[in-house]
Amino acid sequence: MRLLSVPSYDDGSTLFSAADAPQIVRNKVPMRRKLAPNPDSEEPFDAKEAQVLPQIFISNKTYTYDERVALFCDHIIGQCSAEDADEAISFYIIEKLASKRYWTAVWKTSPEVLLVNCDIGDLPFVGVLVDVNCTPCEGKSLPLRVSVSVAEPYSSNIANLPRELVEDVLREHDYSVPILDVYPIQGMGADVDNIAEYLEHARFFYDFLWRDWDDEEECDEYAGLIEKRIQLYYDIQDGTIPGPISERYRKTLEEYRSKRLDLTKFQTKIRGEALPGEAVECWKKYYEMSMLCGLLKFWEDLRLRSHGPFYPRIYKRRKGQRTSGRIVTHIVAQIMTTDMIKNFSADTLIQQHDSLSAALDSCFSGDTVVVFPGEYHAVALASLTDDITIKGEGERKEVLFYSDPSHDNFVASKASKVMLMNLTLVQHGTCDGIVVVESGQLTLDNCVLKCQGTGVCVLTGASLVMKNCEISGAKGAGVELYPGSIAELHRNEIHHCSNQLAKDSKGSQGGINLKVLPQPQLKLTDNHIHDNHGYGVTILVPDNLYKASEDLEQTASGDKNETDYLSKALQKLSLEITTNKLESNTKGDIGLLRKMWVNS
């Protein structure tokens, strides 16, 4: 069970309005003592009114995406698995607690902890001023708890909350509460302010990055998964993800948490073996929660976007450069001879590997992998995160990389700059593109791409440079550009693509396929695009945009209408086509394909 806390944001705001802040809220509610011998007693307490809570400490510092990634992925999580996340967060907090053991804070707890059968309205929490002894409890049990006592003067956000009631509840819990339920007040000094910031970081993790299902599933790169969720958080904050979609996501997440809590409460009420009716109700609640969980996973995997099967899947994190700053050249060959390295400079650092996988696992940003003739398999090609160059030695047809049919991707990159040179990629069984550029820039130079699935896919915001390459056999387009992507294609041959996927000419995607909205940027120079099923270059326009386009002048002829719209589409696209040869494509050189593919 994860800690429940009041979510707060970089600007110090919370999910509650200013009227809910602990130093302002002053409610009076009809009291019923929770621990009275007679639970049905309505006798009120004759208690002295509590004073106003002091202001809690709120940091003015804002954090960028890179700062949060460095904090959570590098410093806190590191190599930890999801199962160890609680321990990693607790260790992070304990590090700071050593600087100041005793301080004063506002203890915030759910109203149900102190009040029963009371009309509390929209009161989000009950706050009480407490003195904190942050010496961790014996054994450092999780979630981490600290010792507290009611502070003087007695203060609460509920004016008529009896002190005796608070004392009874704390006594019931051995005067210890979860540390994330305490909020240091202002004016306690720099050490306490730093503790408050550490606690806010921990709350941010549980409120926005942690999911209840994380420790129920295996994830080899949990820090990479957290990095994706940090990106999701900032995409929502800055409006990259449309507001209506992010609002639906937020409401679904809240509903999931509510269903999970409801299930937990229902299970705790079952005494002994469950009755048939209780078992049915339990399974019903579990099914409702599981359905919401599946929907949230789907949305998070797609990053709330519509990339079809080609959504970001790389969770591996970037290593960066070596701490020494040195650059290494990795030789991939069964046996290394002096002839292999005779053209290297004398100061080149060389490391030899028997397999391509071993070489890629040893790479840091800036390294080069030189692969000598042979046939190779490497799962690591599906998660290229560092800026490296992989190049074949000798003829490109002699350096063959084969895909692993058990994986979705063959080659996938999210590094700033990756280069593949002088080699052949042979796709067997993988369902995604033979090469997927998730982000950053990928360069293909003098490569042969023999496809069995789809071709090269460039996702939104990513960039492809391809020159002197050959692509053939793709079931879809040879090169597929998603909205907002960039591609430069020079002196390539793209042929016999989209032959197996399309059952008829209406669905064929041709040699190069551009998805519009926003327009991708494409520069074509001296390419030979031929014998593809469909157009040589296909511009995929959403059907609803085509029908409702306001800037398209209506013409009497359907063919004329199509020609005019193609002309306007080409004018709007960042499309440079010079000295290319397009021939023998079944539908022609360049054309429009109308299809409903964007979110409604």
Coordinates of C-alpha atoms in Angstrom, one line a residue:
M1 CA 0.0 0.0 0.0
R2 CA 1.5 3.3 -1.1
L3 CA 1.5 6.5 1.0
L4 CA -1.3 9.0 0.4
S5 CA -0.3 12.6 0.4
V6 CA -1.5 16.0 -0.8
P7 CA 0.0 16.4 -4.3
S8 CA 1.9 19.6 -4.7
Y9 CA 3.5 21.3 -7.8
D10 CA 6.6 23.2 -8.6
D11 CA 4.9 26.6 -8.1
G12 CA 3.9 25.5 -4.6
S13 CA 0.2 25.0 -5.5
T14 CA -1.7 21.9 -4.6
L15 CA -4.8 20.1 -5.9
F16 CA -6.7 22.2 -3.4
S17 CA -7.7 25.8 -3.6
A18 CA -6.2 28.6 -1.4
A19 CA -9.2 28.3 0.9
D20 CA -8.1 24.7 1.7
A21 CA -4.6 25.7 2.8
P22 CA -3.9 24.7 6.4
Q23 CA -3.2 28.2 7.7
I24 CA -6.5 29.5 6.4
V25 CA -9.0 26.6 6.7
R26 CA -11.0 27.0 10.0
N27 CA -13.9 24.6 10.0
K28 CA -16.1 23.5 12.8
V29 CA -17.7 20.1 12.5
P30 CA -20.1 18.2 14.8
M31 CA -17.8 15.9 16.8
R32 CA -18.2 12.3 17.7
R33 CA -15.3 10.9 19.7
K34 CA -13.9 8.1 17.6
L35 CA -12.6 6.1 20.6
A36 CA -15.4 6.5 23.0
P37 CA -16.6 3.4 24.9
N38 CA -20.0 3.9 23.4
P39 CA -19.6 4.5 19.7
D40 CA -23.2 5.7 19.3
S41 CA -22.7 8.5 21.9
E42 CA -23.4 11.9 20.5
E43 CA -22.0 13.7 23.6
P44 CA -19.8 16.6 22.4
F45 CA -16.4 17.6 23.8
D46 CA -16.1 20.7 25.9
A47 CA -12.7 21.6 24.4
K48 CA -10.7 24.7 24.0
E49 CA -10.7 26.0 20.5
A50 CA -7.5 25.1 18.5
Q51 CA -5.3 27.9 17.2
V52 CA -4.6 28.6 13.5
L53 CA -2.0 26.4 11.9
P54 CA 1.3 28.2 10.9
Q55 CA 2.4 28.3 7.3
I56 CA 4.1 25.2 6.1
F57 CA 7.4 25.6 4.1
I58 CA 6.9 25.8 0.3
S59 CA 9.9 25.8 -1.9
N60 CA 10.1 28.5 -4.6
K61 CA 12.4 26.4 -6.8
T62 CA 11.2 24.9 -10.1
Y63 CA 12.7 21.8 -11.7
T64 CA 13.3 21.2 -15.4
Y65 CA 12.8 17.8 -17.1
D66 CA 16.6 17.2 -17.1
E67 CA 16.9 18.0 -13.4
R68 CA 14.1 15.6 -12.4
V69 CA 15.6 12.9 -14.6
A70 CA 19.0 13.4 -12.9
L71 CA 17.4 13.4 -9.5
F72 CA 15.1 10.4 -9.8
C73 CA 16.7 8.2 -12.4
D74 CA 20.4 8.8 -11.6
H75 CA 20.5 9.6 -7.9
I76 CA 17.5 7.9 -6.3
I77 CA 16.5 4.9 -8.5
G78 CA 19.7 4.1 -10.3
Q79 CA 19.8 0.4 -10.9
C80 CA 16.9 -0.4 -8.5
S81 CA 14.0 -2.5 -9.6
A82 CA 10.4 -1.4 -9.0
E83 CA 10.3 -3.7 -5.9
D84 CA 13.1 -1.7 -4.4
A85 CA 11.7 1.7 -5.1
D86 CA 10.2 2.2 -1.6
E87 CA 13.6 1.3 -0.1
A88 CA 15.4 3.7 -2.4
I89 CA 13.1 6.6 -1.5
S90 CA 13.4 5.9 2.2
F91 CA 17.2 5.8 1.9
Y92 CA 17.1 9.1 0.1
I93 CA 15.1 10.7 2.9
I94 CA 17.1 9.1 5.7
E95 CA 20.3 10.8 4.2
K96 CA 18.8 14.2 4.9
L97 CA 17.1 13.4 8.2
A98 CA 20.6 13.1 9.8
S99 CA 21.1 16.9 9.5
K100 CA 18.2 17.8 11.9
R101 CA 16.5 15.3 14.2
Y102 CA 13.9 17.6 15.9
W103 CA 11.5 20.1 14.2
T104 CA 7.9 21.2 14.1
A105 CA 5.5 20.3 11.3
V106 CA 1.9 20.0 10.3
W107 CA 0.6 16.4 10.4
K108 CA -1.9 16.0 7.6
T109 CA -4.1 12.9 7.7
S110 CA -7.3 11.7 6.1
P111 CA -10.5 12.9 8.0
E112 CA -11.6 9.3 8.5
V113 CA -8.6 8.8 10.8
L114 CA -9.9 11.2 13.4
L115 CA -13.6 11.7 12.5
V116 CA -16.5 9.3 12.0
N117 CA -20.1 9.9 11.0
C118 CA -19.3 13.7 10.6
D119 CA -20.4 16.0 7.9
I120 CA -17.0 17.2 6.8
G121 CA -18.0 18.6 3.4
D122 CA -15.1 19.0 1.1
L123 CA -12.4 19.0 3.8
P124 CA -9.4 17.3 2.1
F125 CA -7.4 16.6 5.3
V126 CA -7.2 17.2 9.1
G127 CA -4.1 19.1 10.1
V128 CA -2.5 19.2 13.5
L129 CA 0.7 20.9 14.6
V130 CA 3.1 18.3 15.9
D131 CA 6.7 18.1 17.2
V132 CA 8.7 15.6 15.1
N133 CA 11.4 13.3 16.3
C134 CA 12.7 12.1 13.0
T135 CA 15.0 9.4 14.4
P136 CA 13.7 6.5 12.2
C137 CA 11.7 3.8 13.9
E138 CA 13.4 0.5 14.7
G139 CA 14.2 -1.5 11.6
K140 CA 13.4 1.3 9.2
S141 CA 10.2 -0.4 8.2
L142 CA 8.4 0.7 5.0
P143 CA 6.8 3.1 4.6
L144 CA 9.2 5.1 6.8
R145 CA 7.6 6.5 10.0
V146 CA 8.7 9.1 12.5
S147 CA 7.7 9.8 16.1
V148 CA 5.4 12.8 16.8
S149 CA 3.7 14.5 19.7
V150 CA 1.2 17.3 19.8
A151 CA 3.0 20.6 19.8
E152 CA 2.3 23.8 21.8
P153 CA 0.2 25.8 21.3
Y154 CA -2.3 23.3 20.2
S155 CA -3.2 24.1 16.6
S156 CA -5.4 22.6 13.9
N157 CA -7.3 23.5 10.8
I158 CA -10.5 22.4 12.6
A159 CA -11.2 24.9 15.3
N160 CA -13.2 22.5 17.6
L161 CA -11.1 19.4 17.1
P162 CA -10.6 18.0 20.7
R163 CA -6.9 17.6 21.7
E164 CA -7.9 14.5 23.7
L165 CA -9.1 12.9 20.5
V166 CA -5.9 13.6 18.7
E167 CA -3.9 12.2 21.6
D168 CA -6.0 9.0 21.6
V169 CA -5.4 8.4 17.9
L170 CA -1.7 9.0 18.2
R171 CA -1.5 6.7 21.2
E172 CA -3.2 4.1 19.2
H173 CA -0.4 4.4 16.6
D174 CA 2.4 4.5 19.2
Y175 CA 2.9 8.2 18.4
S176 CA 4.4 7.3 14.9
V177 CA 3.0 8.5 11.5
P178 CA 4.3 8.1 7.9
I179 CA 6.9 10.7 7.3
L180 CA 5.3 11.8 4.1
D181 CA 2.3 12.9 6.1
V182 CA 4.3 15.6 8.0
Y183 CA 5.0 19.0 6.4
P184 CA 7.7 21.1 8.1
I185 CA 6.6 24.7 8.9
Q186 CA 8.4 27.9 7.9
G187 CA 11.1 29.5 9.9
M188 CA 12.8 26.3 11.2
G189 CA 16.1 27.0 9.5
A190 CA 17.9 25.9 6.3
D191 CA 18.3 22.2 7.4
V192 CA 14.6 21.8 8.0
D193 CA 13.8 23.6 4.7
N194 CA 16.1 21.1 2.9
I195 CA 14.2 18.2 4.6
A196 CA 10.9 19.7 3.4
E197 CA 12.3 19.7 -0.2
Y198 CA 13.4 16.1 0.1
L199 CA 9.9 15.1 1.3
E200 CA 8.3 17.0 -1.6
H201 CA 10.5 15.1 -4.0
A202 CA 9.4 11.8 -2.4
R203 CA 5.7 12.9 -2.7
F204 CA 6.2 13.9 -6.3
F205 CA 7.5 10.3 -7.0
Y206 CA 4.4 8.7 -5.5
D207 CA 1.9 11.2 -6.9
F208 CA 3.1 11.3 -10.5
L209 CA 5.7 8.6 -11.2
W210 CA 4.8 5.6 -9.2
R211 CA 2.0 3.2 -10.4
D212 CA 0.5 0.6 -8.1
W213 CA 1.2 -2.1 -10.6
D214 CA 4.9 -1.4 -11.0
D215 CA 6.1 -4.0 -8.5
E216 CA 3.7 -6.6 -9.9
E217 CA 5.5 -6.6 -13.3
E218 CA 9.1 -7.2 -14.4
C219 CA 11.0 -4.3 -15.9
D220 CA 14.7 -4.6 -16.5
E221 CA 15.1 -0.8 -16.9
Y222 CA 12.9 0.7 -14.2
A223 CA 14.8 4.0 -14.2
G224 CA 14.1 4.2 -17.9
L225 CA 10.4 3.7 -17.3
I226 CA 10.5 6.5 -14.7
E227 CA 12.2 8.7 -17.3
K228 CA 9.3 8.1 -19.7
R229 CA 6.8 9.1 -17.0
I230 CA 8.7 12.3 -16.2
Q231 CA 8.5 13.1 -19.9
L232 CA 4.8 12.4 -19.8
Y233 CA 4.4 14.7 -16.8
Y234 CA 6.1 17.6 -18.5
D235 CA 4.2 16.9 -21.8
I236 CA 1.0 17.3 -19.8
Q237 CA 2.2 20.4 -18.0
D238 CA 3.4 22.3 -21.1
G239 CA 0.4 21.3 -23.3
T240 CA 2.3 19.0 -25.6
I241 CA -0.5 16.5 -24.9
P242 CA -3.9 18.2 -25.6
G243 CA -5.8 19.3 -22.5
P244 CA -8.9 17.1 -23.1
I245 CA -6.8 14.0 -23.5
S246 CA -4.7 14.7 -20.4
E247 CA -7.9 15.5 -18.4
R248 CA -9.3 12.1 -19.4
Y249 CA -6.1 10.4 -18.4
R250 CA -6.1 12.2 -15.0
K251 CA -9.7 11.3 -14.3
T252 CA -9.1 7.7 -15.3
L253 CA -6.0 7.5 -13.0
E254 CA -8.1 9.0 -10.1
E255 CA -10.9 6.5 -10.8
Y256 CA -8.4 3.6 -10.8
R257 CA -6.9 4.7 -7.4
S258 CA -10.4 5.0 -6.0
K259 CA -11.3 1.5 -7.2
R260 CA -8.1 0.0 -5.8
L261 CA -8.8 1.7 -2.4
D262 CA -12.4 0.5 -2.5
L263 CA -11.2 -3.1 -3.2
T264 CA -8.7 -2.9 -0.3
K265 CA -11.3 -1.7 2.2
F266 CA -13.8 -4.4 1.1
Q267 CA -11.2 -7.1 1.5
T268 CA -10.3 -6.0 5.0
K269 CA -14.0 -6.2 6.1
I270 CA -14.1 -9.9 5.1
R271 CA -13.7 -12.1 8.2
G272 CA -12.5 -15.6 7.7
E273 CA -13.5 -17.4 4.5
A274 CA -15.4 -15.2 2.1
L275 CA -19.1 -16.0 1.5
P276 CA -20.2 -16.6 -2.1
G277 CA -21.7 -13.1 -2.3
E278 CA -18.6 -11.5 -0.9
A279 CA -16.4 -13.4 -3.3
V280 CA -18.5 -12.3 -6.3
E281 CA -18.4 -8.7 -5.2
C282 CA -14.6 -8.9 -4.6
W283 CA -14.1 -10.3 -8.1
K284 CA -16.3 -7.6 -9.6
K285 CA -14.3 -4.8 -7.9
Y286 CA -11.1 -6.5 -9.0
Y287 CA -12.3 -6.7 -12.6
E288 CA -13.3 -3.0 -12.6
M289 CA -9.9 -2.0 -11.3
S290 CA -8.0 -4.3 -13.7
M291 CA -9.9 -2.8 -16.7
L292 CA -8.9 0.7 -15.7
C293 CA -5.3 -0.4 -15.1
G294 CA -5.1 -1.9 -18.6
L295 CA -6.4 1.3 -20.1
L296 CA -3.9 3.4 -18.2
K297 CA -1.0 1.2 -19.3
F298 CA -2.2 1.5 -22.9
W299 CA -2.3 5.3 -22.7
E300 CA 1.0 5.5 -21.0
D301 CA 2.7 3.2 -23.5
L302 CA 1.3 5.3 -26.4
R303 CA 2.3 8.5 -24.5
L304 CA -1.2 9.6 -25.2
R305 CA -0.3 9.9 -28.9
S306 CA -1.5 8.0 -32.0
H307 CA 1.6 6.3 -33.4
G308 CA -0.1 3.0 -34.2
P309 CA 2.3 0.2 -33.4
F310 CA 5.3 2.5 -33.7
Y311 CA 5.3 4.1 -30.3
P312 CA 8.4 4.7 -28.1
R313 CA 9.4 1.5 -26.4
I314 CA 13.1 2.1 -25.5
Y315 CA 13.4 2.2 -21.7
K316 CA 17.1 1.8 -21.6
R317 CA 18.8 4.9 -20.3
R318 CA 21.7 6.8 -21.9
K319 CA 25.2 6.1 -20.4
G320 CA 26.8 9.3 -21.8
Q321 CA 30.6 9.6 -22.1
R322 CA 33.1 7.8 -19.9
T323 CA 34.1 9.6 -16.8
S324 CA 37.7 9.6 -18.2
G325 CA 36.5 11.2 -21.4
R326 CA 38.2 8.6 -23.5
I327 CA 36.8 7.3 -26.8
V328 CA 37.1 3.6 -27.6
T329 CA 36.9 1.8 -31.0
H330 CA 35.4 -1.7 -30.6
I331 CA 36.4 -4.4 -33.0
V332 CA 33.9 -7.2 -33.6
A333 CA 35.6 -10.3 -35.0
Q334 CA 36.3 -13.8 -33.9
I335 CA 40.0 -13.3 -34.3
M336 CA 41.8 -9.9 -34.5
T337 CA 44.9 -9.6 -36.6
T338 CA 47.4 -6.7 -37.1
D339 CA 46.0 -6.2 -40.6
M340 CA 42.6 -5.2 -39.1
I341 CA 44.0 -2.3 -37.3
K342 CA 46.8 -1.1 -39.5
N343 CA 44.8 1.9 -40.7
F344 CA 44.1 3.1 -37.1
S345 CA 46.1 5.9 -35.6
A346 CA 48.6 5.1 -33.0
D347 CA 46.6 6.6 -30.1
T348 CA 43.4 4.7 -30.9
L349 CA 42.0 2.8 -27.9
I350 CA 40.9 -0.6 -29.2
Q351 CA 38.7 -3.3 -27.5
Q352 CA 38.0 -6.6 -29.3
H353 CA 34.7 -8.5 -28.9
D354 CA 33.6 -11.9 -30.2
S355 CA 30.0 -10.7 -30.6
L356 CA 28.1 -7.6 -31.7
S357 CA 26.0 -7.7 -28.5
A358 CA 29.1 -7.6 -26.3
A359 CA 30.5 -4.6 -28.2
L360 CA 27.2 -2.6 -28.0
D361 CA 26.9 -3.4 -24.2
S362 CA 30.4 -1.9 -23.7
C363 CA 29.8 1.3 -25.7
F364 CA 29.6 4.8 -24.3
S365 CA 28.8 8.0 -26.2
G366 CA 31.4 8.8 -28.8
D367 CA 32.5 5.2 -29.4
T368 CA 32.8 3.5 -32.7
V369 CA 32.0 -0.2 -33.4
V370 CA 33.8 -1.7 -36.4
V371 CA 32.3 -5.0 -37.6
F372 CA 34.2 -7.3 -39.8
P373 CA 32.5 -9.6 -42.4
G374 CA 30.2 -12.2 -40.9
E375 CA 26.6 -12.8 -39.8
Y376 CA 25.5 -11.2 -36.5
H377 CA 22.5 -11.0 -34.1
A378 CA 22.2 -8.3 -31.4
V379 CA 19.2 -7.6 -29.3
A380 CA 20.9 -4.3 -28.2
L381 CA 20.3 -2.9 -31.7
A382 CA 16.7 -2.4 -30.6
S383 CA 17.7 0.1 -27.8
L384 CA 20.4 2.4 -29.1
T385 CA 20.5 5.3 -26.6
D386 CA 24.1 6.6 -26.9
D387 CA 25.8 8.5 -29.7
I388 CA 27.8 5.8 -31.4
T389 CA 28.8 4.8 -34.9
I390 CA 28.4 1.2 -36.2
K391 CA 30.2 0.5 -39.5
G392 CA 31.0 -2.6 -41.5
E393 CA 34.5 -3.3 -42.7
G394 CA 34.7 -4.5 -46.4
E395 CA 31.8 -4.9 -48.7
R396 CA 28.4 -4.0 -47.2
K397 CA 26.9 -7.3 -48.5
E398 CA 29.5 -9.2 -46.4
V399 CA 28.5 -7.6 -43.0
L400 CA 25.0 -9.0 -42.3
F401 CA 22.9 -8.1 -39.2
Y402 CA 19.9 -10.4 -38.6
S403 CA 16.9 -9.5 -36.5
D404 CA 15.6 -11.6 -33.6
P405 CA 12.0 -12.8 -34.4
S406 CA 11.2 -12.8 -30.6
H407 CA 11.5 -9.0 -30.5
D408 CA 9.2 -6.3 -31.9
N409 CA 12.0 -4.0 -33.0
F410 CA 15.1 -4.7 -35.1
V411 CA 17.0 -1.4 -34.9
A412 CA 15.5 1.4 -32.8
S413 CA 17.3 4.6 -31.7
K414 CA 16.6 7.5 -29.3
A415 CA 20.1 8.9 -29.1
S416 CA 21.0 12.4 -30.3
K417 CA 23.2 11.1 -33.1
V418 CA 23.7 7.4 -34.3
M419 CA 25.3 6.3 -37.5
L420 CA 25.0 2.9 -39.3
M421 CA 27.4 2.6 -42.2
N422 CA 28.4 0.0 -44.8
L423 CA 26.3 -3.0 -43.7
T424 CA 23.2 -5.1 -44.5
L425 CA 20.1 -5.4 -42.3
V426 CA 18.0 -8.5 -42.8
Q427 CA 14.6 -8.5 -41.1
H428 CA 13.1 -11.8 -40.0
G429 CA 9.9 -11.8 -38.0
T430 CA 10.0 -8.5 -36.2
C431 CA 6.7 -6.7 -36.6
D432 CA 7.8 -3.0 -36.3
G433 CA 9.9 -1.1 -38.8
I434 CA 13.3 -2.5 -39.8
V435 CA 14.6 0.8 -38.4
V436 CA 12.6 3.0 -36.0
V437 CA 13.9 6.5 -35.1
E438 CA 12.1 7.4 -31.8
S439 CA 14.0 10.6 -31.2
G440 CA 17.3 12.3 -32.1
Q441 CA 19.0 11.7 -35.4
L442 CA 19.9 8.5 -37.1
T443 CA 22.1 8.3 -40.2
L444 CA 22.1 5.4 -42.6
D445 CA 25.0 5.4 -45.0
N446 CA 25.6 2.8 -47.7
C447 CA 23.4 0.2 -46.1
V448 CA 21.1 -2.4 -47.6
L449 CA 17.7 -2.9 -45.8
K450 CA 15.9 -6.2 -46.6
C451 CA 12.5 -5.9 -45.0
Q452 CA 9.9 -8.4 -44.1
G453 CA 7.8 -6.1 -41.9
T454 CA 7.6 -2.4 -42.4
G455 CA 10.4 -0.2 -43.6
V456 CA 12.1 2.8 -41.9
C457 CA 9.8 4.7 -39.5
V458 CA 10.7 8.2 -38.3
L459 CA 8.5 9.2 -35.3
T460 CA 7.3 12.7 -34.3
G461 CA 10.3 15.0 -33.6
A462 CA 12.9 12.6 -34.8
S463 CA 15.3 13.0 -37.8
L464 CA 16.6 10.6 -40.5
V465 CA 19.5 11.1 -42.9
M466 CA 19.8 8.3 -45.4
K467 CA 22.2 8.2 -48.3
N468 CA 23.4 5.6 -50.8
C469 CA 21.1 3.0 -49.3
E470 CA 18.7 0.4 -50.7
I471 CA 15.3 -0.6 -49.2
S472 CA 13.2 -3.4 -50.6
G473 CA 10.5 -5.9 -49.6
A474 CA 8.7 -3.7 -47.0
K475 CA 5.1 -4.7 -46.4
G476 CA 4.2 -1.1 -45.9
A477 CA 6.1 2.0 -47.1
G478 CA 9.8 1.8 -47.5
V479 CA 10.2 5.1 -45.5
E480 CA 7.3 6.3 -43.2
L481 CA 7.4 9.8 -41.8
Y482 CA 5.2 10.6 -38.9
P483 CA 3.9 14.2 -38.3
G484 CA 6.6 16.6 -37.4
S485 CA 9.5 14.4 -38.4
I486 CA 12.4 15.3 -40.6
A487 CA 14.1 13.3 -43.3
E488 CA 16.9 13.8 -45.9
L489 CA 17.2 11.1 -48.5
H490 CA 20.1 11.3 -51.0
R491 CA 21.0 8.8 -53.8
N492 CA 18.9 5.9 -52.4
E493 CA 17.0 3.1 -54.2
I494 CA 13.6 2.3 -52.8
H495 CA 11.8 -0.5 -54.6
H496 CA 9.2 -3.3 -54.3
C497 CA 7.7 -2.0 -51.1
S498 CA 4.1 -2.1 -49.9
N499 CA 3.5 -5.3 -52.0
Q500 CA 2.4 -7.7 -49.3
L501 CA 0.5 -5.5 -47.0
A502 CA -1.9 -3.9 -49.4
K503 CA -4.7 -6.2 -50.7
D504 CA -5.9 -3.5 -53.1
S505 CA -4.6 -0.3 -54.5
K506 CA -6.6 1.9 -52.1
G507 CA -4.6 0.8 -49.1
S508 CA -1.1 0.8 -50.7
Q509 CA 1.4 3.1 -49.1
G510 CA 4.1 3.2 -51.8
G511 CA 7.8 3.9 -51.5
I512 CA 7.7 6.9 -49.2
N513 CA 4.7 7.7 -47.0
L514 CA 4.2 11.1 -45.3
K515 CA 1.6 11.6 -42.5
V516 CA 0.4 15.2 -42.5
L517 CA -0.6 17.2 -39.3
P518 CA 1.8 18.7 -38.5
Q519 CA 3.7 18.4 -41.8
P520 CA 6.9 16.4 -41.8
Q521 CA 10.0 17.8 -43.6
L522 CA 11.3 15.8 -46.5
K523 CA 14.2 16.5 -48.8
L524 CA 14.7 14.1 -51.7
T525 CA 17.8 14.3 -54.0
D526 CA 18.9 11.9 -56.7
N527 CA 16.8 8.9 -55.4
H528 CA 15.5 6.1 -57.5
I529 CA 12.0 5.1 -56.4
H530 CA 10.5 2.4 -58.5
D531 CA 8.2 -0.7 -58.7
N532 CA 6.4 0.0 -55.5
H533 CA 2.7 -0.9 -54.9
G534 CA 1.0 2.6 -54.8
Y535 CA 2.6 5.9 -55.4
G536 CA 6.3 6.6 -55.4
V537 CA 5.6 9.3 -52.7
T538 CA 2.3 9.1 -50.8
I539 CA 0.9 12.0 -48.8
L540 CA -1.5 10.6 -46.2
V541 CA -4.2 13.2 -45.5
P542 CA -6.8 12.6 -42.7
D543 CA -10.2 12.0 -44.3
N544 CA -12.0 14.5 -42.1
L545 CA -9.5 17.2 -43.0
Y546 CA -9.9 16.5 -46.7
K547 CA -13.6 16.7 -46.5
A548 CA -13.7 19.8 -44.3
S549 CA -10.8 21.7 -45.7
E550 CA -11.8 25.4 -45.8
D551 CA -9.0 26.7 -48.0
L552 CA -9.7 24.3 -50.8
E553 CA -11.6 25.9 -53.6
Q554 CA -14.4 23.7 -54.9
T555 CA -14.1 22.6 -58.5
A556 CA -16.6 20.9 -60.8
S557 CA -14.4 17.9 -61.6
G558 CA -13.4 15.2 -59.1
D559 CA -10.1 14.7 -60.9
K560 CA -9.5 18.4 -60.9
N561 CA -10.4 18.6 -57.3
E562 CA -7.8 15.9 -56.4
T563 CA -5.1 17.7 -58.5
D564 CA -5.8 21.0 -56.8
Y565 CA -5.7 19.5 -53.4
L566 CA -2.4 17.7 -54.1
S567 CA -0.9 21.0 -55.4
K568 CA -2.0 22.8 -52.2
A569 CA -0.7 20.0 -50.0
L570 CA 2.7 20.1 -51.8
Q571 CA 2.9 23.8 -51.3
K572 CA 2.3 23.5 -47.5
L573 CA 4.7 20.6 -47.0
S574 CA 8.4 21.3 -46.4
L575 CA 9.1 19.1 -49.4
E576 CA 12.1 19.4 -51.7
I577 CA 12.2 17.0 -54.6
T578 CA 15.0 17.4 -57.1
T579 CA 16.6 15.2 -59.7
N580 CA 14.8 12.0 -58.5
K581 CA 13.8 9.2 -60.7
L582 CA 10.3 7.9 -60.0
E583 CA 9.1 5.1 -62.3
S584 CA 7.0 2.0 -62.5
N585 CA 5.1 2.6 -59.3
T586 CA 1.6 1.2 -59.7
K587 CA -0.4 4.4 -59.0
G588 CA 2.1 7.0 -60.3
D589 CA 4.8 9.3 -58.9
I590 CA 3.2 11.4 -56.2
G591 CA -0.3 11.2 -54.9
L592 CA -2.7 11.6 -52.0
L593 CA -4.2 8.8 -49.8
R594 CA -7.1 9.8 -47.7
K595 CA -7.4 7.8 -44.4
M596 CA -8.9 8.3 -41.0
W597 CA -5.8 8.0 -38.8
V598 CA -5.8 11.0 -36.4
N599 CA -7.6 11.2 -33.1
S600 CA -11.1 12.5 -33.3

